[in-house]
Amino acid sequence: NDTIGHFCGGMLSYTMIQYSNIPLGLNFILANGIHYMIERMEKSVAPNGRVLETKENHIGDIISFLLGWSIAYMLRLDSYVTTKIAPILWIVLIYNYSAEILREIFPYERLLDGAYTKDK
């Protein structure tokens, strides 16, 4: 999968959860915990045996997400979010999480770019 996307997802997750005045420890658990669970539930091998993602890829995704989260924390990106842009950022964040989850729940659905769609 794409490392930059996971990095940006980590930044956006930290930023929007922190913007919502959630305590930092809970922010860390929510953002990184949810992402970790998504990575754990992702299908790594298609029914035809094609490798979708290696263990190294999953680990790299988790690390790049954590790095994005950490950099957003260090830069305090939540302080730059305004009430005008917050709804847009929430939509982007929710859309990306939903797309990742739906891709695994409906692996053969082309419209969702399901995990197995390249096997047909």
PDB file of N, CA and C in Angstrom, residues 3-14 24 27-29 31-33 35-36 39 58-74 97:
ATOM      1  N   THR A   3       2.815   4.361   1.449  1.00  0.00           N
ATOM      2  CA  THR A   3       3.419   4.868   2.682  1.00  0.00           C
ATOM      3  C   THR A   3       3.027   6.317   2.944  1.00  0.00           C
ATOM      4  N   ILE A   4       3.026   7.139   1.914  1.00  0.00           N
ATOM      5  CA  ILE A   4       2.675   8.555   2.092  1.00  0.00           C
ATOM      6  C   ILE A   4       1.231   8.688   2.566  1.00  0.00           C
ATOM      7  N   GLY A   5       0.356   7.860   2.029  1.00  0.00           N
ATOM      8  CA  GLY A   5      -1.042   7.882   2.465  1.00  0.00           C
ATOM      9  C   GLY A   5      -1.191   7.541   3.934  1.00  0.00           C
ATOM     10  N   HIS A   6      -0.440   6.553   4.412  1.00  0.00           N
ATOM     11  CA  HIS A   6      -0.484   6.196   5.829  1.00  0.00           C
ATOM     12  C   HIS A   6       0.111   7.308   6.692  1.00  0.00           C
ATOM     13  N   PHE A   7       1.186   7.907   6.206  1.00  0.00           N
ATOM     14  CA  PHE A   7       1.809   9.022   6.921  1.00  0.00           C
ATOM     15  C   PHE A   7       0.808  10.179   7.069  1.00  0.00           C
ATOM     16  N   CYS A   8       0.158  10.538   5.969  1.00  0.00           N
ATOM     17  CA  CYS A   8      -0.834  11.630   5.990  1.00  0.00           C
ATOM     18  C   CYS A   8      -2.041  11.262   6.849  1.00  0.00           C
ATOM     19  N   GLY A   9      -2.432   9.979   6.797  1.00  0.00           N
ATOM     20  CA  GLY A   9      -3.533   9.513   7.635  1.00  0.00           C
ATOM     21  C   GLY A   9      -3.212   9.664   9.117  1.00  0.00           C
ATOM     22  N   GLY A  10      -1.984   9.370   9.485  1.00  0.00           N
ATOM     23  CA  GLY A  10      -1.561   9.551  10.868  1.00  0.00           C
ATOM     24  C   GLY A  10      -1.599  11.010  11.282  1.00  0.00           C
ATOM     25  N   MET A  11      -1.123  11.884  10.388  1.00  0.00           N
ATOM     26  CA  MET A  11      -1.145  13.324  10.677  1.00  0.00           C
ATOM     27  C   MET A  11      -2.582  13.823  10.852  1.00  0.00           C
ATOM     28  N   LEU A  12      -3.439  13.416   9.936  1.00  0.00           N
ATOM     29  CA  LEU A  12      -4.832  13.865   9.974  1.00  0.00           C
ATOM     30  C   LEU A  12      -5.560  13.299  11.186  1.00  0.00           C
ATOM     31  N   SER A  13      -5.277  12.046  11.520  1.00  0.00           N
ATOM     32  CA  SER A  13      -5.924  11.438  12.694  1.00  0.00           C
ATOM     33  C   SER A  13      -5.556  12.175  13.975  1.00  0.00           C
ATOM     34  N   TYR A  14      -4.255  12.408  14.176  1.00  0.00           N
ATOM     35  CA  TYR A  14      -3.842  13.151  15.369  1.00  0.00           C
ATOM     36  C   TYR A  14      -4.542  14.513  15.396  1.00  0.00           C
ATOM     37  N   LEU A  24      -4.515  13.607  25.063  1.00  0.00           N
ATOM     38  CA  LEU A  24      -3.456  13.102  24.209  1.00  0.00           C
ATOM     39  C   LEU A  24      -3.308  11.574  24.259  1.00  0.00           C
ATOM     40  N   ASN A  27      -6.083  10.058  22.438  1.00  0.00           N
ATOM     41  CA  ASN A  27      -5.861  10.338  21.020  1.00  0.00           C
ATOM     42  C   ASN A  27      -4.935   9.272  20.439  1.00  0.00           C
ATOM     43  N   PHE A  28      -3.824   9.024  21.127  1.00  0.00           N
ATOM     44  CA  PHE A  28      -2.852   8.032  20.660  1.00  0.00           C
ATOM     45  C   PHE A  28      -3.496   6.657  20.526  1.00  0.00           C
ATOM     46  N   ILE A  29      -4.233   6.256  21.554  1.00  0.00           N
ATOM     47  CA  ILE A  29      -4.866   4.936  21.558  1.00  0.00           C
ATOM     48  C   ILE A  29      -5.915   4.838  20.449  1.00  0.00           C
ATOM     49  N   ALA A  31      -6.330   6.765  17.574  1.00  0.00           N
ATOM     50  CA  ALA A  31      -5.776   6.869  16.218  1.00  0.00           C
ATOM     51  C   ALA A  31      -4.942   5.648  15.856  1.00  0.00           C
ATOM     52  N   ASN A  32      -3.957   5.357  16.667  1.00  0.00           N
ATOM     53  CA  ASN A  32      -3.035   4.267  16.340  1.00  0.00           C
ATOM     54  C   ASN A  32      -3.668   2.899  16.575  1.00  0.00           C
ATOM     55  N   GLY A  33      -4.541   2.803  17.566  1.00  0.00           N
ATOM     56  CA  GLY A  33      -5.223   1.538  17.830  1.00  0.00           C
ATOM     57  C   GLY A  33      -6.176   1.158  16.709  1.00  0.00           C
ATOM     58  N   HIS A  35      -6.044   2.242  13.608  1.00  0.00           N
ATOM     59  CA  HIS A  35      -5.247   1.935  12.423  1.00  0.00           C
ATOM     60  C   HIS A  35      -4.610   0.548  12.533  1.00  0.00           C
ATOM     61  N   TYR A  36      -4.091   0.221  13.704  1.00  0.00           N
ATOM     62  CA  TYR A  36      -3.484  -1.093  13.916  1.00  0.00           C
ATOM     63  C   TYR A  36      -4.513  -2.197  13.665  1.00  0.00           C
ATOM     64  N   GLU A  39      -5.111  -2.654   9.997  1.00  0.00           N
ATOM     65  CA  GLU A  39      -3.997  -3.395   9.391  1.00  0.00           C
ATOM     66  C   GLU A  39      -4.084  -4.886   9.728  1.00  0.00           C
ATOM     67  N   HIS A  58       2.704  -4.391   6.113  1.00  0.00           N
ATOM     68  CA  HIS A  58       1.828  -4.021   7.232  1.00  0.00           C
ATOM     69  C   HIS A  58       2.614  -3.255   8.296  1.00  0.00           C
ATOM     70  N   ILE A  59       3.811  -3.751   8.620  1.00  0.00           N
ATOM     71  CA  ILE A  59       4.653  -3.092   9.626  1.00  0.00           C
ATOM     72  C   ILE A  59       5.033  -1.688   9.150  1.00  0.00           C
ATOM     73  N   GLY A  60       5.400  -1.574   7.878  1.00  0.00           N
ATOM     74  CA  GLY A  60       5.743  -0.265   7.312  1.00  0.00           C
ATOM     75  C   GLY A  60       4.567   0.697   7.360  1.00  0.00           C
ATOM     76  N   ASP A  61       3.355   0.200   7.089  1.00  0.00           N
ATOM     77  CA  ASP A  61       2.149   1.032   7.149  1.00  0.00           C
ATOM     78  C   ASP A  61       1.922   1.543   8.570  1.00  0.00           C
ATOM     79  N   ILE A  62       2.086   0.658   9.546  1.00  0.00           N
ATOM     80  CA  ILE A  62       1.881   1.030  10.953  1.00  0.00           C
ATOM     81  C   ILE A  62       2.925   2.057  11.379  1.00  0.00           C
ATOM     82  N   ILE A  63       4.169   1.853  10.988  1.00  0.00           N
ATOM     83  CA  ILE A  63       5.237   2.791  11.351  1.00  0.00           C
ATOM     84  C   ILE A  63       5.032   4.145  10.681  1.00  0.00           C
ATOM     85  N   SER A  64       4.672   4.154   9.396  1.00  0.00           N
ATOM     86  CA  SER A  64       4.499   5.446   8.717  1.00  0.00           C
ATOM     87  C   SER A  64       3.300   6.202   9.285  1.00  0.00           C
ATOM     88  N   PHE A  65       2.236   5.496   9.671  1.00  0.00           N
ATOM     89  CA  PHE A  65       1.094   6.136  10.313  1.00  0.00           C
ATOM     90  C   PHE A  65       1.531   6.756  11.641  1.00  0.00           C
ATOM     91  N   LEU A  66       2.268   5.977  12.446  1.00  0.00           N
ATOM     92  CA  LEU A  66       2.763   6.463  13.736  1.00  0.00           C
ATOM     93  C   LEU A  66       3.681   7.671  13.557  1.00  0.00           C
ATOM     94  N   LEU A  67       4.534   7.640  12.542  1.00  0.00           N
ATOM     95  CA  LEU A  67       5.407   8.796  12.277  1.00  0.00           C
ATOM     96  C   LEU A  67       4.589  10.036  11.933  1.00  0.00           C
ATOM     97  N   GLY A  68       3.577   9.864  11.094  1.00  0.00           N
ATOM     98  CA  GLY A  68       2.704  10.994  10.757  1.00  0.00           C
ATOM     99  C   GLY A  68       2.013  11.550  11.988  1.00  0.00           C
ATOM    100  N   TRP A  69       1.502  10.649  12.819  1.00  0.00           N
ATOM    101  CA  TRP A  69       0.838  11.062  14.065  1.00  0.00           C
ATOM    102  C   TRP A  69       1.817  11.845  14.934  1.00  0.00           C
ATOM    103  N   SER A  70       3.039  11.320  15.074  1.00  0.00           N
ATOM    104  CA  SER A  70       4.051  11.946  15.938  1.00  0.00           C
ATOM    105  C   SER A  70       4.471  13.322  15.420  1.00  0.00           C
ATOM    106  N   ILE A  71       4.657  13.448  14.131  1.00  0.00           N
ATOM    107  CA  ILE A  71       5.057  14.741  13.566  1.00  0.00           C
ATOM    108  C   ILE A  71       3.938  15.757  13.717  1.00  0.00           C
ATOM    109  N   ALA A  72       2.687  15.321  13.497  1.00  0.00           N
ATOM    110  CA  ALA A  72       1.553  16.231  13.701  1.00  0.00           C
ATOM    111  C   ALA A  72       1.498  16.697  15.156  1.00  0.00           C
ATOM    112  N   TYR A  73       1.818  15.788  16.095  1.00  0.00           N
ATOM    113  CA  TYR A  73       1.874  16.141  17.515  1.00  0.00           C
ATOM    114  C   TYR A  73       2.982  17.167  17.759  1.00  0.00           C
ATOM    115  N   MET A  74       4.165  16.903  17.226  1.00  0.00           N
ATOM    116  CA  MET A  74       5.300  17.820  17.446  1.00  0.00           C
ATOM    117  C   MET A  74       5.038  19.207  16.841  1.00  0.00           C
ATOM    118  N   TYR A  97     -10.807   6.140   6.274  1.00  0.00           N
ATOM    119  CA  TYR A  97     -10.957   4.978   7.158  1.00  0.00           C
ATOM    120  C   TYR A  97     -12.038   4.048   6.623  1.00  0.00           C
TER     121      TYR A  97
END
